[in-house]
XYZ file of C-alpha atoms in Angstrom:
470
model
C 89.234 58.911 -141.494
C 88.284 56.556 -143.738
C 89.808 53.944 -141.800
C 88.254 55.549 -138.306
C 84.511 55.276 -139.498
C 84.516 52.189 -141.115
C 86.027 50.412 -138.006
C 82.987 52.944 -136.380
C 80.132 51.655 -138.707
C 81.690 48.277 -138.790
C 81.352 47.635 -134.133
C 78.067 50.058 -135.540
C 77.164 47.518 -137.160
C 77.555 44.762 -135.017
C 76.296 45.336 -132.121
C 73.080 46.026 -133.521
C 73.133 42.773 -135.325
C 73.741 41.494 -130.654
C 70.861 43.494 -130.153
C 68.312 41.748 -132.552
C 69.360 38.097 -131.763
C 68.381 38.832 -128.346
C 65.249 40.865 -129.377
C 64.917 37.786 -131.572
C 65.206 35.487 -129.146
C 63.441 36.252 -126.810
C 60.595 37.369 -128.767
C 60.585 35.104 -131.677
C 57.379 32.289 -132.237
C 59.121 29.405 -132.288
C 62.696 27.969 -131.204
C 63.187 27.580 -134.808
C 62.303 30.307 -135.946
C 64.289 32.035 -132.729
C 68.184 29.940 -133.847
C 67.414 30.880 -137.139
C 67.257 34.303 -137.246
C 70.468 34.611 -133.519
C 72.923 32.243 -136.280
C 72.529 34.506 -138.896
C 72.093 37.340 -137.895
C 75.468 36.629 -135.283
C 77.954 34.745 -138.473
C 76.508 37.771 -141.763
C 75.549 40.848 -140.050
C 75.896 42.780 -142.994
C 73.372 40.471 -144.919
C 70.914 40.009 -142.215
C 71.131 43.089 -139.457
C 68.190 44.372 -143.095
C 66.370 41.018 -143.140
C 65.229 41.734 -140.582
C 64.818 44.963 -140.683
C 61.775 43.895 -142.760
C 61.229 39.475 -142.035
C 62.542 40.115 -137.915
C 59.494 37.097 -136.290
C 58.655 39.530 -133.586
C 55.467 38.889 -130.499
C 52.731 40.869 -132.431
C 50.490 42.868 -128.874
C 48.985 45.951 -130.379
C 45.934 43.676 -131.448
C 45.269 42.607 -128.571
C 44.300 45.884 -127.102
C 41.719 45.850 -129.778
C 40.220 43.256 -128.973
C 39.522 44.200 -125.882
C 37.839 47.717 -126.307
C 35.428 45.520 -128.973
C 34.223 43.405 -125.858
C 30.914 45.442 -126.664
C 30.797 43.553 -130.397
C 32.238 40.081 -129.416
C 29.619 39.810 -126.664
C 26.325 40.615 -128.608
C 27.893 37.658 -131.167
C 28.509 34.988 -128.189
C 24.803 35.430 -128.186
C 24.169 33.473 -130.629
C 25.492 30.295 -129.238
C 23.263 28.962 -127.199
C 20.278 29.251 -129.092
C 21.901 28.419 -131.809
C 23.891 25.351 -131.559
C 24.076 22.883 -132.888
C 23.050 19.069 -132.337
C 25.043 17.137 -130.545
C 24.910 13.933 -133.190
C 24.880 16.824 -136.448
C 28.801 15.668 -136.761
C 31.539 13.447 -135.108
C 34.166 16.283 -135.967
C 34.827 17.065 -132.492
C 34.749 21.129 -132.340
C 36.405 21.916 -129.255
C 39.635 22.347 -130.296
C 38.559 24.657 -133.576
C 36.193 26.763 -131.296
C 40.233 27.453 -129.459
C 40.913 28.694 -132.471
C 38.157 31.405 -133.130
C 37.414 32.425 -129.358
C 33.609 31.852 -131.070
C 30.996 29.044 -130.933
C 30.471 26.648 -134.451
C 26.273 27.717 -135.241
C 23.732 25.459 -137.098
C 21.880 27.859 -139.456
C 24.587 28.828 -142.041
C 24.945 28.096 -145.201
C 27.842 28.284 -147.909
C 28.702 28.905 -151.597
C 31.359 28.137 -153.479
C 33.069 30.555 -156.299
C 35.635 28.980 -158.503
C 38.179 31.685 -160.211
C 37.623 35.275 -159.731
C 35.027 36.076 -163.152
C 32.483 34.107 -160.550
C 33.549 35.170 -157.468
C 34.018 39.425 -158.821
C 30.309 38.476 -160.687
C 28.632 37.560 -157.162
C 30.969 40.078 -155.284
C 29.658 42.711 -157.131
C 26.125 41.861 -157.476
C 25.427 42.068 -154.035
C 27.086 46.056 -153.229
C 24.971 46.419 -156.104
C 21.361 44.863 -154.101
C 23.680 46.481 -151.325
C 20.281 48.653 -148.486
C 22.764 49.993 -145.653
C 25.908 49.250 -145.432
C 28.697 47.408 -147.386
C 32.386 46.392 -145.437
C 35.028 45.478 -147.426
C 38.910 43.918 -146.395
C 41.530 43.318 -149.325
C 45.417 42.779 -149.209
C 45.927 44.306 -152.528
C 44.271 45.770 -154.251
C 45.530 47.253 -157.711
C 44.410 50.475 -159.744
C 43.727 47.736 -163.617
C 40.337 47.192 -165.255
C 39.113 44.648 -162.700
C 40.262 47.718 -159.801
C 38.617 50.146 -161.098
C 35.096 48.412 -161.774
C 35.785 47.385 -158.276
C 35.847 51.312 -157.360
C 32.562 51.747 -160.106
C 30.638 49.734 -157.813
C 31.184 50.778 -154.580
C 31.183 54.358 -155.169
C 27.632 53.207 -156.972
C 26.399 52.374 -154.212
C 27.467 55.410 -152.062
C 26.255 57.041 -153.884
C 22.587 55.251 -153.739
C 22.979 56.459 -149.984
C 24.941 53.471 -148.268
C 27.532 53.826 -146.255
C 31.163 52.016 -147.806
C 34.658 51.129 -146.011
C 36.604 49.853 -147.488
C 40.000 48.587 -145.364
C 42.977 47.663 -147.611
C 46.604 46.109 -145.789
C 49.593 49.322 -146.960
C 51.362 47.002 -147.729
C 49.549 44.416 -149.866
C 48.632 47.472 -151.070
C 51.903 49.642 -151.449
C 51.485 50.624 -155.560
C 48.006 51.711 -155.274
C 48.076 55.219 -155.629
C 47.002 57.306 -153.928
C 44.698 59.012 -156.475
C 42.920 55.453 -156.218
C 41.212 56.129 -152.748
C 41.222 59.954 -152.820
C 38.690 58.634 -155.441
C 35.503 56.959 -153.441
C 36.769 59.224 -150.920
C 34.872 61.925 -152.771
C 31.644 59.577 -153.861
C 31.147 60.029 -150.051
C 33.241 56.092 -149.549
C 35.188 56.011 -145.857
C 38.834 54.786 -147.021
C 41.094 53.186 -144.047
C 44.273 56.100 -144.800
C 47.291 54.296 -144.734
C 49.361 56.937 -143.307
C 47.689 57.141 -140.788
C 46.550 53.751 -140.144
C 48.039 51.437 -137.186
C 49.899 48.590 -138.668
C 52.645 48.182 -140.861
C 52.703 50.211 -144.202
C 55.335 49.742 -145.517
C 58.410 47.757 -145.389
C 60.476 48.300 -142.817
C 56.368 46.657 -141.186
C 56.791 43.469 -143.908
C 55.614 41.007 -141.090
C 51.980 41.303 -139.263
C 50.070 41.693 -142.705
C 46.347 42.141 -143.104
C 45.825 38.599 -145.465
C 42.551 38.579 -145.121
C 39.839 39.231 -148.242
C 36.165 39.706 -146.887
C 33.115 41.785 -148.596
C 30.059 41.689 -146.503
C 27.035 43.443 -147.279
C 24.364 44.946 -144.615
C 25.435 41.772 -141.452
C 23.349 39.324 -144.019
C 25.691 38.325 -146.837
C 29.413 37.461 -146.584
C 32.594 36.544 -149.074
C 35.767 35.482 -148.006
C 38.511 33.053 -150.013
C 42.095 33.573 -151.977
C 41.820 36.153 -154.901
C 42.603 39.891 -154.376
C 41.382 42.547 -156.664
C 43.001 43.030 -159.508
C 43.592 41.331 -163.109
C 46.363 38.754 -162.559
C 43.281 37.551 -160.622
C 40.510 37.034 -163.269
C 43.072 35.219 -165.563
C 44.651 38.216 -167.883
C 48.446 37.931 -166.827
C 50.650 36.265 -169.773
C 52.773 35.646 -166.695
C 50.473 33.357 -164.869
C 48.092 32.628 -167.451
C 44.827 30.442 -165.541
C 44.452 32.281 -161.676
C 42.670 28.737 -160.340
C 41.468 30.485 -156.933
C 38.502 30.063 -154.911
C 35.578 31.760 -152.599
C 33.326 31.614 -150.680
C 29.736 32.917 -150.346
C 28.099 32.662 -146.960
C 24.606 33.236 -144.969
C 23.666 32.798 -142.370
C 24.559 32.869 -138.539
C 27.924 33.092 -139.952
C 27.883 36.350 -141.942
C 27.696 38.129 -138.019
C 31.430 36.130 -137.153
C 32.245 37.264 -140.571
C 32.206 40.701 -139.405
C 33.486 40.987 -136.447
C 36.254 40.255 -137.808
C 36.217 42.647 -140.180
C 35.098 45.580 -136.779
C 38.091 44.242 -134.894
C 40.694 45.075 -138.254
C 38.811 47.891 -138.171
C 38.597 48.539 -135.206
C 42.464 48.046 -134.415
C 43.312 50.614 -137.829
C 41.096 53.733 -136.588
C 39.946 53.115 -133.367
C 36.897 53.132 -134.357
C 34.244 51.084 -133.230
C 31.613 50.340 -135.161
C 29.026 48.326 -133.126
C 26.139 49.948 -133.038
C 25.946 50.153 -136.523
C 26.134 47.616 -138.031
C 23.282 44.586 -138.012
C 24.138 41.521 -135.646
C 20.688 40.047 -136.138
C 20.485 37.367 -139.552
C 18.154 35.752 -140.034
C 19.466 31.460 -139.888
C 20.417 30.027 -143.890
C 17.151 26.976 -144.974
C 20.208 25.039 -145.968
C 21.089 24.831 -141.161
C 24.832 24.145 -141.784
C 26.969 23.783 -138.885
C 29.477 26.924 -139.833
C 32.550 29.285 -137.786
C 34.416 31.800 -139.506
C 38.259 31.574 -137.013
C 40.523 34.700 -137.663
C 44.144 33.946 -136.427
C 46.899 36.389 -136.450
C 50.322 37.324 -134.905
C 47.962 39.126 -132.153
C 46.295 35.274 -130.611
C 48.142 34.582 -127.269
C 48.896 30.426 -128.837
C 49.286 29.376 -132.202
C 45.777 28.914 -134.030
C 46.915 28.863 -137.160
C 48.833 26.047 -136.820
C 46.294 24.699 -134.423
C 44.015 25.254 -136.485
C 45.233 23.589 -139.494
C 46.725 20.223 -136.293
C 42.875 20.751 -135.644
C 41.761 18.755 -138.784
C 44.735 16.811 -139.726
C 44.605 15.278 -136.564
C 40.198 14.960 -137.222
C 41.305 12.855 -140.281
C 40.186 9.140 -140.808
C 39.775 8.150 -144.367
C 40.728 11.656 -146.391
C 42.727 14.621 -145.525
C 42.679 17.542 -149.019
C 44.438 19.847 -149.135
C 44.716 22.955 -151.761
C 47.578 25.689 -150.391
C 50.215 27.911 -153.340
C 52.702 27.439 -150.908
C 54.047 24.589 -148.465
C 56.663 25.438 -145.772
C 54.557 23.505 -142.486
C 55.936 24.074 -139.347
C 57.464 20.958 -136.889
C 54.580 20.038 -136.185
C 51.992 20.805 -139.071
C 54.107 18.948 -141.464
C 54.424 15.309 -138.097
C 50.771 15.620 -137.569
C 50.792 15.104 -142.043
C 52.570 11.813 -141.799
C 51.025 10.126 -138.741
C 48.372 11.076 -140.116
C 49.593 9.530 -143.608
C 50.725 6.032 -142.402
C 47.165 6.021 -140.185
C 45.681 5.322 -143.483
C 44.533 8.641 -144.741
C 44.044 9.140 -148.065
C 46.323 12.292 -147.602
C 47.212 14.979 -150.401
C 49.157 18.122 -150.508
C 48.196 20.351 -153.792
C 50.494 22.582 -154.892
C 51.381 25.200 -158.088
C 54.206 23.995 -160.265
C 53.992 27.662 -162.199
C 56.384 29.384 -159.467
C 55.064 32.797 -157.488
C 57.580 33.419 -155.195
C 60.754 31.602 -155.585
C 61.960 30.796 -152.173
C 59.584 29.265 -150.963
C 58.172 27.670 -153.667
C 62.226 26.295 -154.198
C 61.487 25.610 -150.023
C 58.745 23.268 -150.418
C 60.670 20.743 -152.401
C 62.333 19.674 -149.214
C 59.882 18.589 -147.591
C 58.338 16.166 -150.552
C 60.731 13.346 -150.137
C 59.130 12.995 -146.189
C 56.367 13.433 -147.094
C 55.920 11.141 -150.525
C 58.563 8.323 -147.795
C 55.361 8.224 -145.592
C 52.756 7.971 -147.702
C 51.338 11.102 -148.460
C 50.796 11.276 -152.331
C 51.643 15.108 -153.602
C 50.078 16.652 -156.514
C 51.465 19.246 -158.963
C 48.888 21.748 -160.669
C 49.332 23.099 -164.413
C 46.549 24.453 -165.395
C 48.493 28.952 -164.713
C 48.442 29.597 -161.369
C 46.621 27.943 -158.011
C 46.008 30.001 -155.331
C 43.838 29.138 -153.494
C 43.865 27.763 -149.677
C 41.164 25.157 -149.001
C 41.673 21.413 -147.524
C 38.962 18.778 -147.123
C 38.484 16.238 -143.855
C 36.517 12.972 -144.255
C 32.810 13.574 -145.564
C 31.743 16.047 -142.268
C 34.778 18.565 -142.750
C 35.632 21.476 -145.470
C 37.635 24.833 -145.301
C 38.072 27.581 -147.862
C 39.973 31.266 -146.437
C 42.849 32.719 -146.493
C 45.360 30.716 -144.909
C 48.423 29.163 -146.702
C 50.025 26.308 -145.662
C 53.417 28.205 -144.223
C 55.413 29.474 -140.987
C 54.227 33.346 -142.324
C 49.810 31.916 -142.165
C 51.085 30.602 -139.119
C 52.346 33.373 -137.079
C 52.633 36.612 -138.885
C 49.717 37.777 -140.907
C 46.043 38.340 -139.769
C 44.329 35.630 -142.140
C 41.133 34.206 -142.742
C 39.054 30.383 -142.416
C 34.879 29.752 -142.971
C 34.849 25.964 -142.088
C 31.666 23.779 -142.560
C 31.289 20.684 -140.387
C 28.722 19.713 -142.895
C 28.535 16.380 -145.428
C 27.306 18.684 -148.769
C 29.997 21.352 -148.229
C 32.734 18.505 -148.185
C 31.131 17.082 -151.092
C 31.181 19.704 -153.031
C 34.863 20.872 -152.281
C 36.374 17.594 -152.133
C 34.637 17.748 -155.718
C 36.279 20.878 -156.785
C 39.665 19.872 -155.819
C 38.960 16.050 -157.338
C 38.529 18.176 -161.342
C 42.010 20.048 -160.070
C 43.774 16.578 -159.612
C 42.567 16.557 -162.673
C 44.589 19.479 -163.471
C 48.147 18.243 -162.315
C 50.850 15.485 -162.156
C 51.272 13.501 -158.960
C 55.173 14.235 -158.183
C 57.565 10.762 -158.100
C 61.032 12.069 -158.225
C 63.017 12.343 -155.033
C 64.744 15.753 -154.747
C 68.115 13.805 -155.954
C 65.978 13.948 -158.868
C 65.339 17.035 -159.375
C 67.674 19.298 -161.711
C 70.389 21.170 -160.213
C 68.671 23.852 -159.747
C 65.231 22.830 -157.083
C 68.679 19.876 -156.292
C 70.331 22.318 -154.194
C 68.927 25.699 -153.893
C 65.921 23.352 -151.494
C 68.043 22.626 -149.109
C 68.907 26.398 -149.091
C 65.261 27.549 -148.804
C 64.559 25.307 -146.123
C 66.805 27.165 -144.066
C 64.747 29.921 -144.426
C 61.514 27.376 -143.878
C 60.887 29.072 -140.336
C 61.071 33.284 -141.276
C 58.876 32.464 -144.595
């Protein structure tokens, strides 16, 4: 009897592996991802089938329906495009590839302020929430029930008690450890908190892909925030394992704020079915800085590979300088090739990654790419003053961006991400100055993979095998 049952389950496992292999070949977003999954599933089904349930790389169709249903919101944003188009000679960068990724137009009339690390970021966010008069829209990937999480909770509750309408959208996977009691406390104060059990999208670890990795705060449609920080004590540098948490947010005003608000409205509509167009303000004043800005939101709901294309467009635009800060470097072939080509063209290409380990497999996988980068002339810096989690880049003196997108396959294809782009010399200088300080807290990698300790030397090539899945 035991032999019969064992044979049945083994047969069922192999049939499942074959089905998953077919599904991976039909739906994975890259040929590399298809090949990796097919080989893994057919050769090691005992390990691959459970992992495919977690990490299976399928195209995500439902979000496109939510976007179509929110057409009236999109139309109200696009009304600004003709009236506030940038002057033709205001930037040497071709806007078209970036506008294609965003499905929106670059607009003048915006301002942006760098917020460096947790204390400065949350001081600005809490001040904006405390000054809210009409509504507050909040979205974070991770929210924790700790000191920062409870302070965050109190500021939202206080705004609701003043009569401000507060909506909170949290990712069910990223915040799966957040107690429901934390959410209920806010609901009792009148805050509309997304119901993680009824919302569409991933809710548990067998739906780990298609995570909403965005971090957004919008106040009264006039002030917006986005960047790399989540709501938790480690993001304030209070975790003894990581020490200082090096991260960046931006505070936005002017005409890019309605674009950021549009992304929140789409996400809220996807999660709840509620259309917010008539309840929000879409007419904000232009900012004195009058910078050209664009919010690029990417994700698996897009018909093309907009995450990868965004970085490719930035790399292609670089003529003199391309500096990138990313906590994870696991690129696809197109991005790796573009970086090599930029360096060979004579562009000063620098990639800054953390020396501290956060997630071991992507940390190891990055080492398998560094030899090729350095051989082409790319300089790799490893940040040592704590853990670096910021996602930022600067191109020449003309373009800079801060947001939520890592330079890896997961951010490019599996997560919903947001980047705030500014085609503005002043902001580009601000970001360059910030990154120069970070380079000073880093060391330049000079060792080849063959010279690294055994764990890295042997682990990196193995970890790279999973790069299409990370």
